[in-house]
mmCIF file of C-alpha atoms in Angstrom:
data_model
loop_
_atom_site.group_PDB
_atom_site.id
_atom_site.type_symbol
_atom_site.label_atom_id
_atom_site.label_comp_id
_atom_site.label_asym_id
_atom_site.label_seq_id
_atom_site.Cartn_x
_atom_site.Cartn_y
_atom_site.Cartn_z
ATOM 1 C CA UNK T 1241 -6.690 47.173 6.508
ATOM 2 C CA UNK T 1242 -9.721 49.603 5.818
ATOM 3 C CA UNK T 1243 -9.858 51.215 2.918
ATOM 4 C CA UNK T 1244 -11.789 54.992 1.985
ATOM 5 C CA UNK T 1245 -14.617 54.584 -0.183
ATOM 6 C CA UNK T 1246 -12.792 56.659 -2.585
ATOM 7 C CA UNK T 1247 -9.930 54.252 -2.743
ATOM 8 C CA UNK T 1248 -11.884 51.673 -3.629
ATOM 9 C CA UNK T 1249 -14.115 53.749 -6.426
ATOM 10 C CA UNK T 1250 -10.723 54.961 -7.725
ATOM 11 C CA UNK T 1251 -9.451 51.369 -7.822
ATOM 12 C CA UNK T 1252 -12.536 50.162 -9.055
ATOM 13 C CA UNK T 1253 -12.864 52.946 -11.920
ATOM 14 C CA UNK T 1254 -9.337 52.908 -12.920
ATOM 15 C CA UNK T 1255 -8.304 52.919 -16.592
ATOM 16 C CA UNK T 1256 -5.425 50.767 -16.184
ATOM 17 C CA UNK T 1257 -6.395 46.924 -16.352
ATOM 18 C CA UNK T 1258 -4.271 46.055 -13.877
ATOM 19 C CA UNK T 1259 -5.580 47.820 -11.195
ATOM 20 C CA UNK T 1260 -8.837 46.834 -11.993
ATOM 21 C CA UNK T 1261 -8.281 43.479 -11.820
ATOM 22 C CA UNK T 1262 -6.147 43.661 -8.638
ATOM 23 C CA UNK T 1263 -9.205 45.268 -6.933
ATOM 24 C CA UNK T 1264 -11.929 42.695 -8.634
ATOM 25 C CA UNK T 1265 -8.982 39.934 -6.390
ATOM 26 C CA UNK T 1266 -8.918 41.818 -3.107
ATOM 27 C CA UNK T 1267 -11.106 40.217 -0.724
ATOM 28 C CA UNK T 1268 -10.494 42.734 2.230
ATOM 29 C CA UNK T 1269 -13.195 44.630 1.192
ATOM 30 C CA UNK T 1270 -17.382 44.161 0.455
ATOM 31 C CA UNK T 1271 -18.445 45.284 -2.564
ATOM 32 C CA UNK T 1272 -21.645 47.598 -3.020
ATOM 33 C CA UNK T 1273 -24.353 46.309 -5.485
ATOM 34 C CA UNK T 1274 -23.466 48.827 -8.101
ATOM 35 C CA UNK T 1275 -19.970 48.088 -7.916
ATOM 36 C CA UNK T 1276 -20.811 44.321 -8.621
ATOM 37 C CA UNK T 1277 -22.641 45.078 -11.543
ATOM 38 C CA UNK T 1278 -19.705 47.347 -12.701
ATOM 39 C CA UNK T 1279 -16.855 44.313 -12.280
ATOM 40 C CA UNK T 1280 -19.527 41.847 -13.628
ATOM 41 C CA UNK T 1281 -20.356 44.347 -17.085
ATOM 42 C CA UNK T 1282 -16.056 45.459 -17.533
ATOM 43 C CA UNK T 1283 -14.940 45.118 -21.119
ATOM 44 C CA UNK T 1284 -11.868 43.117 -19.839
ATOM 45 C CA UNK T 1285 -12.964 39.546 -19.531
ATOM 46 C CA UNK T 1286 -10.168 39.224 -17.243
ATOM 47 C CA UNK T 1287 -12.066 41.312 -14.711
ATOM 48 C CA UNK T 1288 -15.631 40.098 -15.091
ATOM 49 C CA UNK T 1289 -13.974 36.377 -14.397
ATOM 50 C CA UNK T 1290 -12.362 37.284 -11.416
ATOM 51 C CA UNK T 1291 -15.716 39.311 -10.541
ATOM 52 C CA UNK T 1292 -17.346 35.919 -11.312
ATOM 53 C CA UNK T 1293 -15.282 34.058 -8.701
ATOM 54 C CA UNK T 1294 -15.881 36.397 -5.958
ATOM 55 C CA UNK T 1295 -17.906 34.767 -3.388
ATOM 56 C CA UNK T 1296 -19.183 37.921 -1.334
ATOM 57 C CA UNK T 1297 -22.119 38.831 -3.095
ATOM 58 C CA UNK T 1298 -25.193 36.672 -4.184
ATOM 59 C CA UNK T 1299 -25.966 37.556 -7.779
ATOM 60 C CA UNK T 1300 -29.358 38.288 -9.256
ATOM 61 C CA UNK T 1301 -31.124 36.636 -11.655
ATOM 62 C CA UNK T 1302 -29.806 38.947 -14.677
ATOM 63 C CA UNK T 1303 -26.282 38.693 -13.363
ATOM 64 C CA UNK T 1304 -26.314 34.962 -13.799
ATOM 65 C CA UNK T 1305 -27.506 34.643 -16.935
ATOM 66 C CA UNK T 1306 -25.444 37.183 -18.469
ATOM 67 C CA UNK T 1307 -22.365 34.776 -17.173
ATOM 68 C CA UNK T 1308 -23.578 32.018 -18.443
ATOM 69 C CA UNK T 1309 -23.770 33.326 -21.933
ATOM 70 C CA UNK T 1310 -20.687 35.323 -21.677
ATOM 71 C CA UNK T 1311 -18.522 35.124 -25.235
ATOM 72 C CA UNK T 1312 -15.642 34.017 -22.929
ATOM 73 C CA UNK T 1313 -16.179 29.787 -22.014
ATOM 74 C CA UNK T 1314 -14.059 30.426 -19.219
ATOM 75 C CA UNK T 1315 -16.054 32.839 -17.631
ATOM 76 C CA UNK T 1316 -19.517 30.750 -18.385
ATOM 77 C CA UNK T 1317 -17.346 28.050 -16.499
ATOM 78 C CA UNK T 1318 -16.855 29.832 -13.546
ATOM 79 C CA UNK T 1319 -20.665 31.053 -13.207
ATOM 80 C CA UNK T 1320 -21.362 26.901 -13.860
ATOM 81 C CA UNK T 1321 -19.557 26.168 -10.928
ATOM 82 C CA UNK T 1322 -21.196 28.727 -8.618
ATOM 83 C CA UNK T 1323 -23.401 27.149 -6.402
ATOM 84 C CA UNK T 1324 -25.267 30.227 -4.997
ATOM 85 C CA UNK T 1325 -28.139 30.337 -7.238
ATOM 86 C CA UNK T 1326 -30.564 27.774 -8.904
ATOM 87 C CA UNK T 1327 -30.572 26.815 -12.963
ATOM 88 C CA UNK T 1328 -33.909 27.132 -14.631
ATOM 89 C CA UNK T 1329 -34.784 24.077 -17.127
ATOM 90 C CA UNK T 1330 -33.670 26.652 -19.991
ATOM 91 C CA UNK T 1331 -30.291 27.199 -18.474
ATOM 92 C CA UNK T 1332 -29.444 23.951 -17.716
ATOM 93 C CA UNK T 1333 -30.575 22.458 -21.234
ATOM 94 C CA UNK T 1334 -28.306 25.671 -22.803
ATOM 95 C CA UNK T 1335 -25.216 24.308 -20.760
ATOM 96 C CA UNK T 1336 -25.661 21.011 -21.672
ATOM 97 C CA UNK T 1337 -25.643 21.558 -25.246
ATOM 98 C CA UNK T 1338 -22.447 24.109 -25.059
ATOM 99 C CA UNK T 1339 -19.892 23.664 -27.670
ATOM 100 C CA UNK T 1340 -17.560 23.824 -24.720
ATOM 101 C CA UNK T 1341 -16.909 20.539 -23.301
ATOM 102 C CA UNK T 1342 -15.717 21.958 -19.983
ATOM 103 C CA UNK T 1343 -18.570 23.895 -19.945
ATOM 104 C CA UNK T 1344 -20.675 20.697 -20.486
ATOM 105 C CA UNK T 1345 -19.026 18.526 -17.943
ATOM 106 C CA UNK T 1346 -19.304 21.233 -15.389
ATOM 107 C CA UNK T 1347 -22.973 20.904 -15.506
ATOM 108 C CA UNK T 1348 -22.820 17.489 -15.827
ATOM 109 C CA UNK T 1349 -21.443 17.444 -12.401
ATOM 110 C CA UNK T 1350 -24.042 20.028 -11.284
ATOM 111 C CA UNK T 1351 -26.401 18.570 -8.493
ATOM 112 C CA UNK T 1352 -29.203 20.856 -8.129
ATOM 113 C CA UNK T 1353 -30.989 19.788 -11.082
ATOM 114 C CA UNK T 1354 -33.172 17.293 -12.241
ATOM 115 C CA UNK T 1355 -31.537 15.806 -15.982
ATOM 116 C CA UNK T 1356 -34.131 14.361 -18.033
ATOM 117 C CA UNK T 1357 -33.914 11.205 -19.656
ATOM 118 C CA UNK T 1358 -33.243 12.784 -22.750
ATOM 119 C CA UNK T 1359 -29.997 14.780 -21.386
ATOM 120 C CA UNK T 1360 -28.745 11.926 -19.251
ATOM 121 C CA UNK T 1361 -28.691 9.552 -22.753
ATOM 122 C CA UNK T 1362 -26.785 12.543 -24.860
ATOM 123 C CA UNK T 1363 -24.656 12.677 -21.963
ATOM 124 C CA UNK T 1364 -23.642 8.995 -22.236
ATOM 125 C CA UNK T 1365 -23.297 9.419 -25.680
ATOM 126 C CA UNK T 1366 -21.145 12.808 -25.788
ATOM 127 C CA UNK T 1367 -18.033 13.000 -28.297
ATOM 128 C CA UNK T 1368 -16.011 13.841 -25.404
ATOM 129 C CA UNK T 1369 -14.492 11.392 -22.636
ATOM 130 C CA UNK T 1370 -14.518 13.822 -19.668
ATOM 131 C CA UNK T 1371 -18.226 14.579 -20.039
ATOM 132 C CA UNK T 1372 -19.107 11.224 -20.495
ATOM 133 C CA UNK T 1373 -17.004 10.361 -17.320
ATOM 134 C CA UNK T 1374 -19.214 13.211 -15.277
ATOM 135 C CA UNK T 1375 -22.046 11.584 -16.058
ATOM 136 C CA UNK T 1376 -20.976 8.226 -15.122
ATOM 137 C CA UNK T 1377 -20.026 9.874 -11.803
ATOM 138 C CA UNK T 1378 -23.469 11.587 -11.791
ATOM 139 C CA UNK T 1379 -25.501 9.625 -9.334
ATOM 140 C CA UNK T 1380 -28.733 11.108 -8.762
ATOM 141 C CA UNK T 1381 -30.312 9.105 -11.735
ATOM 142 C CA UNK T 1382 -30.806 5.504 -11.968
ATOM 143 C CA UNK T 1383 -28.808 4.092 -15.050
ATOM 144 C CA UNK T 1384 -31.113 1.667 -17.488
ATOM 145 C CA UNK T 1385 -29.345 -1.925 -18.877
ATOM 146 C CA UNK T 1386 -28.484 -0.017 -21.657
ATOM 147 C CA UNK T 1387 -26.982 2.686 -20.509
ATOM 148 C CA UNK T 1388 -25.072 0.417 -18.138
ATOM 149 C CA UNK T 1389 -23.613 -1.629 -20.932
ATOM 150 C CA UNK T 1390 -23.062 1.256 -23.526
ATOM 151 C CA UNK T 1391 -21.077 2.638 -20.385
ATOM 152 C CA UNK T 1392 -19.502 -0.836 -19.616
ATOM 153 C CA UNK T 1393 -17.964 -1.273 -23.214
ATOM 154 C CA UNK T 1394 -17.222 2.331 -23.670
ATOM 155 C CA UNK T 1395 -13.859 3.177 -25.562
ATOM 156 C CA UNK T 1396 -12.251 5.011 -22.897
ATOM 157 C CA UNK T 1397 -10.677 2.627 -19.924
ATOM 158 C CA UNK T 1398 -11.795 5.854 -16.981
ATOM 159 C CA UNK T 1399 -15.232 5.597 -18.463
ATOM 160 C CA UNK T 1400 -15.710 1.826 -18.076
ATOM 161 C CA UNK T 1401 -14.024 2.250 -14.882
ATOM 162 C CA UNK T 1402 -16.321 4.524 -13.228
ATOM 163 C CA UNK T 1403 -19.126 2.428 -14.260
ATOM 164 C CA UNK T 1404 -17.400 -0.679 -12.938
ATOM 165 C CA UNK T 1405 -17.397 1.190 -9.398
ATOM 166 C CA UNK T 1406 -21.021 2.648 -9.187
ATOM 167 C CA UNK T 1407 -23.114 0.628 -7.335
ATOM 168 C CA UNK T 1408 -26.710 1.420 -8.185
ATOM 169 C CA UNK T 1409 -27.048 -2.104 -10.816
ATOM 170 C CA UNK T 1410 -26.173 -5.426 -10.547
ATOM 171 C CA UNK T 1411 -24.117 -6.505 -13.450
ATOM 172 C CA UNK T 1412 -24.683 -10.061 -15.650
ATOM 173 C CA UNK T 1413 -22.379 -12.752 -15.613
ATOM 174 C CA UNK T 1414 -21.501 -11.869 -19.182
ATOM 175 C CA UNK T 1415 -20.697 -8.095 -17.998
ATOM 176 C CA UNK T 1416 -18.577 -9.914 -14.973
ATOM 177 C CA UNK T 1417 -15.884 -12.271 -17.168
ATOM 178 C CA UNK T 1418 -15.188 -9.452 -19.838
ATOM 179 C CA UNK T 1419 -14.783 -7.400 -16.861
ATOM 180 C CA UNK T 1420 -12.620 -10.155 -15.668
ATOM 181 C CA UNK T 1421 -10.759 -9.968 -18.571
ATOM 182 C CA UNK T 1422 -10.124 -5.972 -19.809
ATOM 183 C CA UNK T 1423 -6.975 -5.009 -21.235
ATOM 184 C CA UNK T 1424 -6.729 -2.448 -18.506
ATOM 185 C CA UNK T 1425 -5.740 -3.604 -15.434
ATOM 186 C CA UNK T 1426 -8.224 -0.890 -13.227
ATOM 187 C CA UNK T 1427 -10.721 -2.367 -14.991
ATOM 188 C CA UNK T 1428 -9.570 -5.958 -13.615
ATOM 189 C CA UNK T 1429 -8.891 -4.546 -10.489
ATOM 190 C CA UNK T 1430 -12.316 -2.412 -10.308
ATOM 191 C CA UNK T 1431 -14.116 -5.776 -10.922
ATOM 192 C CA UNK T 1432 -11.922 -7.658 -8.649
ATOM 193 C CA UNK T 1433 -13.497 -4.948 -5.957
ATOM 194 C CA UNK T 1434 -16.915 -5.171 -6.540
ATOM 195 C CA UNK T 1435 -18.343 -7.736 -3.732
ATOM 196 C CA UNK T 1436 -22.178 -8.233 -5.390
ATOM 197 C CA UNK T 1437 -21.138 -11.695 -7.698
ATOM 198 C CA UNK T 1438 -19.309 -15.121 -6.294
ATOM 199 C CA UNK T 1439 -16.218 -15.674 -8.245
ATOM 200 C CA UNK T 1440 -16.127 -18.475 -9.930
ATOM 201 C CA UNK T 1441 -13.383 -20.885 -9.412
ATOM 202 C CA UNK T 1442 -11.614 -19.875 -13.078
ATOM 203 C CA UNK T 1443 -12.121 -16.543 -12.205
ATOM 204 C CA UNK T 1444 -10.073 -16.218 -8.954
ATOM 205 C CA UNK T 1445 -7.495 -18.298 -9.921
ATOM 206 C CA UNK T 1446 -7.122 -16.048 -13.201
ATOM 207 C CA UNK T 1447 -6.763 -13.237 -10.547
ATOM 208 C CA UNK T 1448 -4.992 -14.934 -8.628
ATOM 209 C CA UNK T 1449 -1.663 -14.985 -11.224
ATOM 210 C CA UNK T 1450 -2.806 -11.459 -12.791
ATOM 211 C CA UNK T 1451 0.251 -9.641 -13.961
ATOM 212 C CA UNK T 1452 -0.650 -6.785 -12.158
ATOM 213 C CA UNK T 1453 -0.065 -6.797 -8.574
ATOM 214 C CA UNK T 1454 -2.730 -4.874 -7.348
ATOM 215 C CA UNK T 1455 -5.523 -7.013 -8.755
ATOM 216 C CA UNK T 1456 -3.789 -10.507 -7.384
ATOM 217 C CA UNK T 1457 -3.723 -7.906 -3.580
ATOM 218 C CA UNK T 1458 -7.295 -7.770 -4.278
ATOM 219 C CA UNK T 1459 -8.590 -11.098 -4.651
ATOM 220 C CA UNK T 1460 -6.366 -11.939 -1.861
ATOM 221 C CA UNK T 1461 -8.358 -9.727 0.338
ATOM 222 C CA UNK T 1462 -11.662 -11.274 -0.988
ATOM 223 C CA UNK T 1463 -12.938 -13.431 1.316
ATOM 224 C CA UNK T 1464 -16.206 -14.657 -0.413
ATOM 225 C CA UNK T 1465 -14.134 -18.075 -1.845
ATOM 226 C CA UNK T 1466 -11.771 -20.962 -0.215
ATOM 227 C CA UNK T 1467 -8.183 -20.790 -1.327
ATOM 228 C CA UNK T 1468 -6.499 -24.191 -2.281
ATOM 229 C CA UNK T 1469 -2.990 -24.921 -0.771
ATOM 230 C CA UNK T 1470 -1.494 -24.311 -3.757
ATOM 231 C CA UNK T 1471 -2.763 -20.750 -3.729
ATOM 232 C CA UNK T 1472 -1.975 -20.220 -0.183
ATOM 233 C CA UNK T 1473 1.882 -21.173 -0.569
ATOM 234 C CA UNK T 1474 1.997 -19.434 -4.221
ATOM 235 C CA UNK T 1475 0.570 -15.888 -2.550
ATOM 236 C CA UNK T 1476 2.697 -16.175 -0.056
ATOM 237 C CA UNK T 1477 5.880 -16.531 -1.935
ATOM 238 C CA UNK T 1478 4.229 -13.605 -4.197
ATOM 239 C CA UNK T 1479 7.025 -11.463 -4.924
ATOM 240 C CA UNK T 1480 5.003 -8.358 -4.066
ATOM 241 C CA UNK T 1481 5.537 -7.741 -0.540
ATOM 242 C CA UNK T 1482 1.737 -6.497 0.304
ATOM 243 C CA UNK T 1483 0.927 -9.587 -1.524
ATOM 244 C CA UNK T 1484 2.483 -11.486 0.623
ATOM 245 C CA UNK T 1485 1.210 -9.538 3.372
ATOM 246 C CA UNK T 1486 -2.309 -10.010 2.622
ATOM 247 C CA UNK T 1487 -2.129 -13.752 2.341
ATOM 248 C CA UNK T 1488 -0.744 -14.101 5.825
ATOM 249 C CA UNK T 1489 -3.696 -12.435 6.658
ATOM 250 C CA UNK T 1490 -6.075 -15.215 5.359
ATOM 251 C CA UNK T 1491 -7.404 -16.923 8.363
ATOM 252 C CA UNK T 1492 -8.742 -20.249 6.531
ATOM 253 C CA UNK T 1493 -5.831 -21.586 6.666
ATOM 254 C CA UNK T 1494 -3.486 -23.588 8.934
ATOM 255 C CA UNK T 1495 0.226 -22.331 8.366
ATOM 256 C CA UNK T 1496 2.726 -25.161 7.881
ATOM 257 C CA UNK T 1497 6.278 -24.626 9.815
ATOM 258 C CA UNK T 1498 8.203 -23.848 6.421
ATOM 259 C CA UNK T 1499 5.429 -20.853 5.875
ATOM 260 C CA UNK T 1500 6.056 -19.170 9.276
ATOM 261 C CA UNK T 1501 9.642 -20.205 9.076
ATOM 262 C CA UNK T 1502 10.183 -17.890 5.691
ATOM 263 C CA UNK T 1503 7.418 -15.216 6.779
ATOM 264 C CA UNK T 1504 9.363 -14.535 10.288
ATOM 265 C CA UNK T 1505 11.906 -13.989 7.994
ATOM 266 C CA UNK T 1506 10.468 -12.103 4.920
ATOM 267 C CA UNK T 1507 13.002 -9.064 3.957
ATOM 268 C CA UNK T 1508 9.685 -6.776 4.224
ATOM 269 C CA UNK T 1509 8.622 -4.957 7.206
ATOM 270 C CA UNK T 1510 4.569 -5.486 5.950
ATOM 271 C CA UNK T 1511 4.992 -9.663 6.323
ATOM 272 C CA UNK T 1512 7.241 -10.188 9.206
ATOM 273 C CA UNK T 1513 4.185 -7.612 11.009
ATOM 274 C CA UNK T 1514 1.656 -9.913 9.755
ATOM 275 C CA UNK T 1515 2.941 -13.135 10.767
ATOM 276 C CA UNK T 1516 3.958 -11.638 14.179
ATOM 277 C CA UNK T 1517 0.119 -10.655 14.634
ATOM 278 C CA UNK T 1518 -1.281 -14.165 13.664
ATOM 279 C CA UNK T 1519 -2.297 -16.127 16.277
ATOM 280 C CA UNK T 1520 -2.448 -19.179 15.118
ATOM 281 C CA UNK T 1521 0.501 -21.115 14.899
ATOM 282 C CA UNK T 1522 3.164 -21.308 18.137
ATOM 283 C CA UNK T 1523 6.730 -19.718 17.285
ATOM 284 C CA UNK T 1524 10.054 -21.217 18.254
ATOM 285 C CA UNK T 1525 12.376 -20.187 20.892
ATOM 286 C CA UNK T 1526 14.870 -18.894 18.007
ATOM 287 C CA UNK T 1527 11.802 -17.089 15.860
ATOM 288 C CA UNK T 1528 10.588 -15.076 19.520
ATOM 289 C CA UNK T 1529 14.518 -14.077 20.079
ATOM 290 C CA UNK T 1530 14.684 -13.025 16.493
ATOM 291 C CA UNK T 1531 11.050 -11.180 16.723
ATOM 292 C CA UNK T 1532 12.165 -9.306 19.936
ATOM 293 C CA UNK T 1533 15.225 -8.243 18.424
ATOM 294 C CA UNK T 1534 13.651 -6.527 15.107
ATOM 295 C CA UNK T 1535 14.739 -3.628 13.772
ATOM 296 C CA UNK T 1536 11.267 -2.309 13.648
ATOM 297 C CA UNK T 1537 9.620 -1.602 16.633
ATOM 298 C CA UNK T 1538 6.417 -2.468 15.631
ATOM 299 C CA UNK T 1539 7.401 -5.899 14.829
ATOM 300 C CA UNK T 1540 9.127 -5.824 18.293
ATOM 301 C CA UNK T 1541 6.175 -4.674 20.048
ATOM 302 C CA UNK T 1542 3.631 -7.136 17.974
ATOM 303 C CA UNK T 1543 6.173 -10.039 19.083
ATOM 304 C CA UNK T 1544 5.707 -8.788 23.164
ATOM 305 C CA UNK T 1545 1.916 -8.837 22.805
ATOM 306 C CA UNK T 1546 2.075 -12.794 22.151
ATOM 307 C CA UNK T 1547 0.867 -14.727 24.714
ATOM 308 C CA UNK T 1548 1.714 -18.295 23.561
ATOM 309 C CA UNK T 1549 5.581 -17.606 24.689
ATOM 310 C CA UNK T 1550 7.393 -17.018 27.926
ATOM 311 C CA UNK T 1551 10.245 -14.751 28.450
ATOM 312 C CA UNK T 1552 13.281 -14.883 30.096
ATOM 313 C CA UNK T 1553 14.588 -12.672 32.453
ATOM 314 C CA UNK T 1554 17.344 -11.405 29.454
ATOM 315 C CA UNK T 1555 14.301 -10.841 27.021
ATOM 316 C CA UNK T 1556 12.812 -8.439 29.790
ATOM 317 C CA UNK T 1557 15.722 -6.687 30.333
ATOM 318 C CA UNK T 1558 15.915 -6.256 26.729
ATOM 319 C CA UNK T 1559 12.719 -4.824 26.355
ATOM 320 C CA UNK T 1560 12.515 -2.425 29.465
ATOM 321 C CA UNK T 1561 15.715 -0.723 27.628
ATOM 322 C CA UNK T 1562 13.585 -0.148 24.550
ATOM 323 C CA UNK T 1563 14.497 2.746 22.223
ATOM 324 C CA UNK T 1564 10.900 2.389 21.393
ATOM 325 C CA UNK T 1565 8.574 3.658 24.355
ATOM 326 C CA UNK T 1566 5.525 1.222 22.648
ATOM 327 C CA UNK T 1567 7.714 -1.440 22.950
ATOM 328 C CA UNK T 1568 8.291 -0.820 26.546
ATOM 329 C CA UNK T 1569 4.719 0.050 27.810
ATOM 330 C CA UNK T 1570 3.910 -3.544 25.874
ATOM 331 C CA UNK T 1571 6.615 -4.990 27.795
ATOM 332 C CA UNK T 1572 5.152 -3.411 31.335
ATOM 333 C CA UNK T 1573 1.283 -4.204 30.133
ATOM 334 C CA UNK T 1574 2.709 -8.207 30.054
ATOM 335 C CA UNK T 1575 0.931 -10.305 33.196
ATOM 336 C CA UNK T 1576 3.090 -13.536 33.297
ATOM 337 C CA UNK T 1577 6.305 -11.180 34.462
ATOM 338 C CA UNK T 1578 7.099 -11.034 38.202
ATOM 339 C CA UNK T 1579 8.277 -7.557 38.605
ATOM 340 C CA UNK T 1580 11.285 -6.897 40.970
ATOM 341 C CA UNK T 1581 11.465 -3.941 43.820
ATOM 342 C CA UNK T 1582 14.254 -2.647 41.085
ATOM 343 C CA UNK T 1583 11.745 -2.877 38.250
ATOM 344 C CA UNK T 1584 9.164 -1.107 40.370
ATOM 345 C CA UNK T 1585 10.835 1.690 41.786
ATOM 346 C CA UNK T 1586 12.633 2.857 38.679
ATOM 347 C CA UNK T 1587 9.162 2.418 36.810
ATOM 348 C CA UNK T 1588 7.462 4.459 39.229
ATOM 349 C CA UNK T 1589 9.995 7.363 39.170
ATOM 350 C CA UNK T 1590 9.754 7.356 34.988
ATOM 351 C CA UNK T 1591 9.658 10.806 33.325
ATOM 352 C CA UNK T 1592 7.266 9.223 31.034
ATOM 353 C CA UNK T 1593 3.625 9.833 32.175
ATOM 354 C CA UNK T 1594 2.390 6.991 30.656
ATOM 355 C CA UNK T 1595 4.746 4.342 31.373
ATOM 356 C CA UNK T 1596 4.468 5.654 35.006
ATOM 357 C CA UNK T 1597 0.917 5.095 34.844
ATOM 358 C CA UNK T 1598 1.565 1.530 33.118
ATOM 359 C CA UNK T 1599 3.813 0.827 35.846
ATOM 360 C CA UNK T 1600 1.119 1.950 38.648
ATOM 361 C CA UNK T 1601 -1.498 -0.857 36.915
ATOM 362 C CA UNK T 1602 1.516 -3.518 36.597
ATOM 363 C CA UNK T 1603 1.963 -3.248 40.727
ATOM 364 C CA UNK T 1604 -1.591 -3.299 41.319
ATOM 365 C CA UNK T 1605 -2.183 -6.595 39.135
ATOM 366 C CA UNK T 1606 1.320 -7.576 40.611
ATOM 367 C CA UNK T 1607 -0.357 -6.933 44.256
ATOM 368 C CA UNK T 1608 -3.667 -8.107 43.691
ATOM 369 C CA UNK T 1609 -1.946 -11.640 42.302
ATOM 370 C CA UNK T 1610 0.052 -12.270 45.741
ATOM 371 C CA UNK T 1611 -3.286 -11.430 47.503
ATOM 372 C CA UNK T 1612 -5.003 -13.752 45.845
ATOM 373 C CA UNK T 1613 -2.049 -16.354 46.242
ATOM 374 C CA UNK T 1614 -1.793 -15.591 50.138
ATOM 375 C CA UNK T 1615 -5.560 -15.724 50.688
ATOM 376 C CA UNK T 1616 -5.470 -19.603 48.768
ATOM 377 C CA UNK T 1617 -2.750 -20.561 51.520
ATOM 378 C CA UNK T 1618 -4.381 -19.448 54.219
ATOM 379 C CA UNK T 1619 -7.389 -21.010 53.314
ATOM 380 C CA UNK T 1620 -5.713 -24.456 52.459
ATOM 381 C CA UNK T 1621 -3.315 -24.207 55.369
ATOM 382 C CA UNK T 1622 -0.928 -24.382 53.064
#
């Protein structure tokens, strides 16, 4: 929709608020310089905000700094978070030092400046949590030891978090245990995360039997130390399923029957996956029936993909019936299954493309197998 040029003045000009600010919104039209200057100067700091937040002019010089000493904080927030111009030293040092904290942590997490040491210390040290926590999150300065362990025993659990999860400093075995050890469990978990220090054996067993279920899922997924067996069979009786999951997972250890006998079963979808995807152990008859017959069909189609089994002619039936299409292209993709003329031809004539196409590769393999087999006879006079 075009509008006249004296539309827009009359919009632009009115006396009613409303309509001013419902033009300083619409976007359907470009503003002229003057008219700019006119939304950015209107006694209604309603208007000059939304003026602020237009992004379809590029502001001088003057314009800026007018915003950023506007009366209104919210207003000196928006021009903070416009990245279309570049902060002198002065303006940056005057944001810093706002009596606004939102206005503070907004440049805080302002990138196109370099903070001197001076700022990134009163940073650390602000009264506030969320500036302190945009600093933390600040990374184009290198922290000192002290500002690392100021940050490290701050009194706010998201501060002491963040600083757990930068990455820029190598923390001291001291830092590590009371890490270790927080009230919070982030903070146990952050630690539990971070892969630059070898546990000790204390410490992942501690983990190990945390409380909190996420940090015993982490140092299950840590692979830097050597479960015991009494570890292995208390994770995987953990009575979180992903737990569970993760320590089936492990692959430094040698599953006994009575593991894969109560994983195969697990009531969660995550574990029976898991052990149907490890490779290491050889099911039973009764565990491959049970697998095939699944009620989730990626636990079905996991179970087809074994190798270390061999169907019977039920089990393929089974499977080429599929309500699952995976299921049945895993089923078709399977080279130790002599396919009938039956199997072929209804394959072949498939409305699915690409179990068509799976079919096509089974007959070629199928063909290319009896060629090989024929050529051996002749050979051998067989």
């Amino acid at each position: 929709m075009k509008y006249t040029i004296q539309e827009i003045e009359a919009g632009l000009n009115s006396e009613d608020l409303n309509i001013r600010l419902k033009w300083a919104k619409n976007m359907r039209f470009t503003p002229t310089p003057e008219q700019v200057e006119r939304g950015l100067t209107d006694a209604a700091k309603e208007v000059r905000y939304s003026w602020g937040c237009r992004t379809d002019f590029t502001p001088t010089f003057e314009q800026v700094e007018r915003g950023l000493t506007d009366k209104e904080w919210l207003i000196r927030s928006i021009w903070v978070e416009r990245m279309d111009w570049t902060p002198t030293p002065e303006q940056v040092e005057r944001g810093l030092t706002d009596k606004e904290e939102n206005i503070r942590e907004a440049w805080a997490k302002r990138t196109d400046y370099v903070a001197t040491p001076e700022q990134i210390e009163r940073g650390m040290r602000d009264s506030k949590d969320r500036v302190r926590l945009a600093w933390v999150k600040n990374t184009d300065f290198t922290p000192s030891p002290q500002q690392i362990e100021l940050g490290l025993t701050d009194k706010n659990p998201e501060v002491r978090r963040a600083w757990v999860s930068r990455t820029d400093w190598t923390p001291t075995p001291h830092q590590i245990e009371r890490g270790l050890t927080d009230t919070y469990n982030t903070i146990r978990w952050a630690w539990a995360e971070r892969m630059d220090y070898t546990p000790t054996p204390e410490q992942v067993e501690r983990g190990l039997t945390d409380k909190e279920w996420p940090v015993r899922l982490t140092w299950a997924e840590r692979m830097d130390w050597t479960p015991t067996p009494e570890q292995v069979e208390r994770g995987l009786t953990d009575e979180e399923e992903d737990v569970r999951a993760a320590w089936v997972r492990r692959p430094e250890y040698t599953p006994s029957h009575l593991q894969t006998a109560r994983g195969t079963s697990d009531v969660a979808v995550t574990v029976r996956l898991a052990w149907a995807e490890r490779m290491d152990w050889t099911p039973t008859p009764e565990q491959v029936k049970r697998g095939l017959k699944d009620r989730n069909p990626e636990i079905r189609e996991a179970w087809v993909k074994r190798t270390d089994w061999t169907p019977t002619p039920e089990q393929v039936e089974q499977g080429l019936h599929d309500r699952d299409d995976a299921v049945i292209l895993a089923w078709v993709l399977r080279r130790d299954i002599t396919w009938t003329e039956e199997h072929i031809r209804k394959g072949l004539q498939d409305s699915r493309k690409e179990l068509r196409e799976a079919w096509v590769m089974a007959v070629q393999h199928q063909n290319s197998q009896e060629s090989s087999t024929t050529d051996f006879m002749e050979v051998h006079s067989i």
